[in-house]
C-alpha atoms as one frame of an Amber mdcrd trajectory, in Angstrom:
protein
-189.448  71.259  31.882-191.129  74.491  32.860-193.349  72.692  35.347-190.374
  70.834  36.847-188.516  74.126  37.230-191.525  75.682  38.939-191.805  72.734
  41.356-188.144  73.222  42.283-188.154  77.036  42.448-191.483  77.955  44.049
-190.984  76.102  47.379-187.600  77.816  47.842-189.123  81.186  47.034-191.964
  80.560  49.482-189.515  79.539  52.215-187.365  82.605  51.602-190.427  84.871
  51.747-191.498  83.186  54.994-188.171  83.904  56.706-188.093  87.498  55.454
-191.584  87.796  56.911-190.309  86.584  60.296-187.682  89.342  60.378-190.166
  91.998  59.237-192.792  90.868  61.760-190.220  91.003  64.558-189.287  94.589
  63.654-192.910  95.721  63.404-193.869  94.011  66.663-191.073  95.803  68.548
-191.934  99.104  66.858-195.509  98.736  68.066-194.285  97.964  71.599-192.221
 101.188  71.566-195.097 103.289  70.201-197.378 101.834  72.878-194.938 102.864
  75.639-194.405 106.025  77.650-192.857 109.279  76.465-191.209 109.602  79.887
-187.626 108.345  80.031-186.659 105.561  82.398-184.708 107.073  85.296-181.548
 104.988  84.903-179.564 107.730  83.126-181.351 110.930  84.172-178.536 112.164
  86.382-176.209 112.654  83.404-178.415 115.419  81.977-176.950 117.891  84.465
-173.443 117.434  83.032-174.633 116.995  79.432-176.454 120.340  79.108-175.317
 123.914  79.557-177.705 126.183  81.536-179.100 127.489  78.217-179.733 123.941
  76.934-176.802 123.789  74.537-174.464 120.819  74.481-171.688 120.648  77.070
-169.067 118.838  74.980-166.915 117.942  77.989-169.997 116.361  79.553-170.075
 113.808  76.739-166.888 112.294  78.160-168.199 111.782  81.687-168.973 108.232
  82.816-172.394 106.887  83.734-173.007 103.581  85.505-169.245 102.928  85.167
-169.494 103.158  81.374-168.034 105.516  78.770-171.073 106.394  76.652-170.114
 109.537  74.738-171.916 108.532  71.529-175.069 107.517  73.394-175.046 110.817
  75.294-174.856 112.646  71.952-178.013 110.758  70.937-179.672 111.821  74.191
-178.853 115.463  73.484-180.127 115.259  69.902-183.308 113.615  71.187-183.776
 116.478  73.667-183.254 119.114  70.966-185.309 117.467  68.216-187.990 115.453
  70.021-188.291 117.101  73.468-186.536 114.121  75.040-189.300 111.662  74.159
-188.647 108.085  75.256-190.711 106.870  72.293-188.567 108.812  69.807-185.384
 107.428  71.360-186.853 103.917  71.311-187.538 104.277  67.590-183.936 105.415
  67.084-182.897 102.194  68.845-185.092 100.209  66.444-183.382 101.894  63.484
-179.914 101.129  64.880-180.773  97.446  65.337-182.216  97.350  61.808-178.826
  98.643  60.604-177.128  95.901  62.654-179.424  93.319  61.054-178.618  94.719
  57.614-174.872  94.358  58.190-175.337  90.810  59.462-177.427  90.119  56.357
-174.555  91.258  54.140-172.226  88.894  56.001-174.712  86.034  55.717-174.849
  86.550  51.932-171.120  85.802  51.771-171.539  82.390  53.401-171.289  79.353
  51.177-174.820  78.234  51.945-177.926  77.548  49.915-179.857  80.774  49.373
-182.849  79.448  51.329-180.612  78.726  54.312-179.210  82.240  54.048-182.732
  83.660  54.251-183.446  81.357  57.187-180.394  82.662  59.051-181.414  86.231
  58.293-184.984  85.746  59.473-183.963  83.990  62.676-181.321  86.645  63.353
-184.022  89.294  63.099-186.230  87.328  65.490-183.329  87.117  67.963-182.373
  90.808  67.780-185.982  91.936  68.183-187.072  89.241  70.629-189.597  90.454
  73.204-187.306  89.061  75.907-184.993  91.938  74.954-187.724  94.577  74.911
-185.889  96.572  77.612-183.378  97.541  74.892-186.112  99.460  73.078-188.860
 100.383  75.541-186.316 102.012  77.885-184.761 104.138  75.164-181.791 105.574
  77.054-180.493 102.127  78.007-180.897 100.747  74.502-179.216 103.752  72.909
-176.000 102.825  74.731-176.109  99.054  74.296-177.431  98.990  70.751-175.092
 101.656  69.402-172.150  99.680  70.797-173.488  96.497  69.181-173.957  98.282
  65.851-170.414  99.642  65.756-168.894  96.298  66.806-170.713  94.513  63.965
-169.751  97.332  61.580-166.093  97.015  62.615-166.129  93.264  61.961-167.842
  93.702  58.587-165.474  96.469  57.472-162.378  94.559  58.601-163.580  91.447
  56.769-163.808  93.486  53.554-160.353  95.076  54.138-161.738  98.572  54.768
-159.234  98.897  57.549-159.399 102.608  58.367-163.189 102.465  58.457-162.970
  99.431  60.750-160.733 101.407  63.129-163.224 104.302  63.148-166.080 101.896
  63.912-164.053 100.360  66.759-163.412 103.833  68.211-167.141 104.646  68.059
-167.950 101.296  69.687-165.517 102.109  72.498-167.261 105.466  72.973-170.746
 103.931  73.069-170.729 101.464  75.991-168.279  99.431  78.057-168.775  96.267
  76.002-167.929  98.163  72.808-164.214  98.108  73.588-164.204  94.456  72.523
-164.585  95.614  68.933-160.771  95.704  68.925-160.124  92.001  69.673-163.042
  91.224  67.349-161.377  92.890  64.372-158.029  91.334  65.323-159.693  87.912
  65.168-161.423  88.843  61.896-158.094  89.778  60.342-156.265  86.772  61.779
-158.623  84.219  60.258-157.816  85.668  56.828-154.062  85.160  57.293-151.633
  82.322  57.839-150.410  81.969  61.410-147.015  83.375  60.419-148.733  86.624
  59.368-150.769  87.227  62.530-148.221  89.800  63.682-149.546  92.134  60.975
-152.590  92.741  63.185-150.415  94.829  65.517-152.061  98.205  64.654-155.367
  96.943  66.014-153.692  95.536  69.127-152.160  98.982  69.702-155.599 100.528
  69.235-157.007  98.115  71.829-154.314  98.994  74.377-154.695 102.725  73.743
-158.450 102.439  74.169-158.007 100.682  77.510-155.592 103.392  78.691-157.823
 106.265  77.551-161.029 104.781  78.962-159.335 103.907  82.249-157.877 107.419
  82.637-161.210 109.031  81.815-162.863 106.749  84.325-160.342 107.599  87.018
-160.903 111.336  86.567-164.704 111.080  86.555-165.125 108.330  89.145-166.298
 105.851  86.538-163.844 102.970  86.533-160.234 102.042  87.234-157.616  99.524
  86.182-158.403  97.460  89.283-161.997  97.055  88.055-160.774  95.269  84.927
-158.621  92.909  87.014-161.532  92.085  89.320-163.791  91.392  86.329-161.129
  89.173  84.722-160.589  87.199  87.957-164.325  86.685  88.390-164.624  85.533
  84.765-161.732  83.101  85.231-163.204  81.676  88.443-166.608  81.344  86.772
-165.110  79.319  83.914-163.287  77.060  86.365-166.422  76.590  88.457-168.323
  75.514  85.342-166.200  72.347  85.119-166.442  71.553  88.833-163.258  73.214
  90.112-163.197  75.528  93.128-160.826  78.013  94.734-157.437  78.738  93.226
-157.657  75.765  90.835-160.839  77.182  89.323-159.108  80.502  88.728-156.020
  78.857  87.203-158.147  76.781  84.835-160.182  79.857  83.945-157.106  81.939
  83.170-155.840  79.125  80.941-159.145  79.088  79.049-159.193  82.880  78.700
-155.638  82.866  77.338-155.704  79.808  75.074-159.248  79.366  73.759-159.414
  82.617  71.710-156.191  81.738  69.876-157.388  78.163  69.374-160.681  79.418
  67.956-158.889  81.731  65.510-156.554  78.890  64.505-159.493  76.565  63.794
């Protein structure tokens, strides 16, 4: 009986160890790539330093709320300032901070994977492959160019945190995470519809209206970000409409439609598919 148990248990343990090894190898490989890089920051975000720092090098708090590359990146700019104060602005140090943030993202995803009704070996497989995806060398820009990754990866982290917290009914914490995501990068604002969807799938259709606080948070975030963008030359309400129209036309084009019919079909997909996905 002991031998039969060993034959059943050891292969699963070996497979689980293998997938954990994949995730660990992916992290270490990216860490090595960052350490082997340059201490000099990539120039993409240099121009914000003038508004971020006071003449004596202290933090200009109002500068945190200025836009860069049409994005609201207050949290990322705080990381830039801390990197300047603590590590002389080293690109390598900021890249390692990006690695830590993505490790935190992977950890949260791992906690969500554990809640899936899957065989434990499959859970480890999902975790290992998720780590390989997040730390894929095709995404090395996110880490080797530290300033870029600090914006994108912090937004990703807070979006995943918002989903995880909302799924465990830590609602106030989920709202805080969504606010931080909104303040990290332009894509982070979609933490709000993400937590609305997360809450909706846990309710009957007749109770979806109870997600209204998060819908209000989403609308307020759009208004605040748009107004900040208008005052700092970052973005405007017309930008969102242009992006939405392009997205709609792209979806229509993907099924062979062109012109106004492509846009109509795309708008239909944008409006209906999210609700259908939540329903399913």
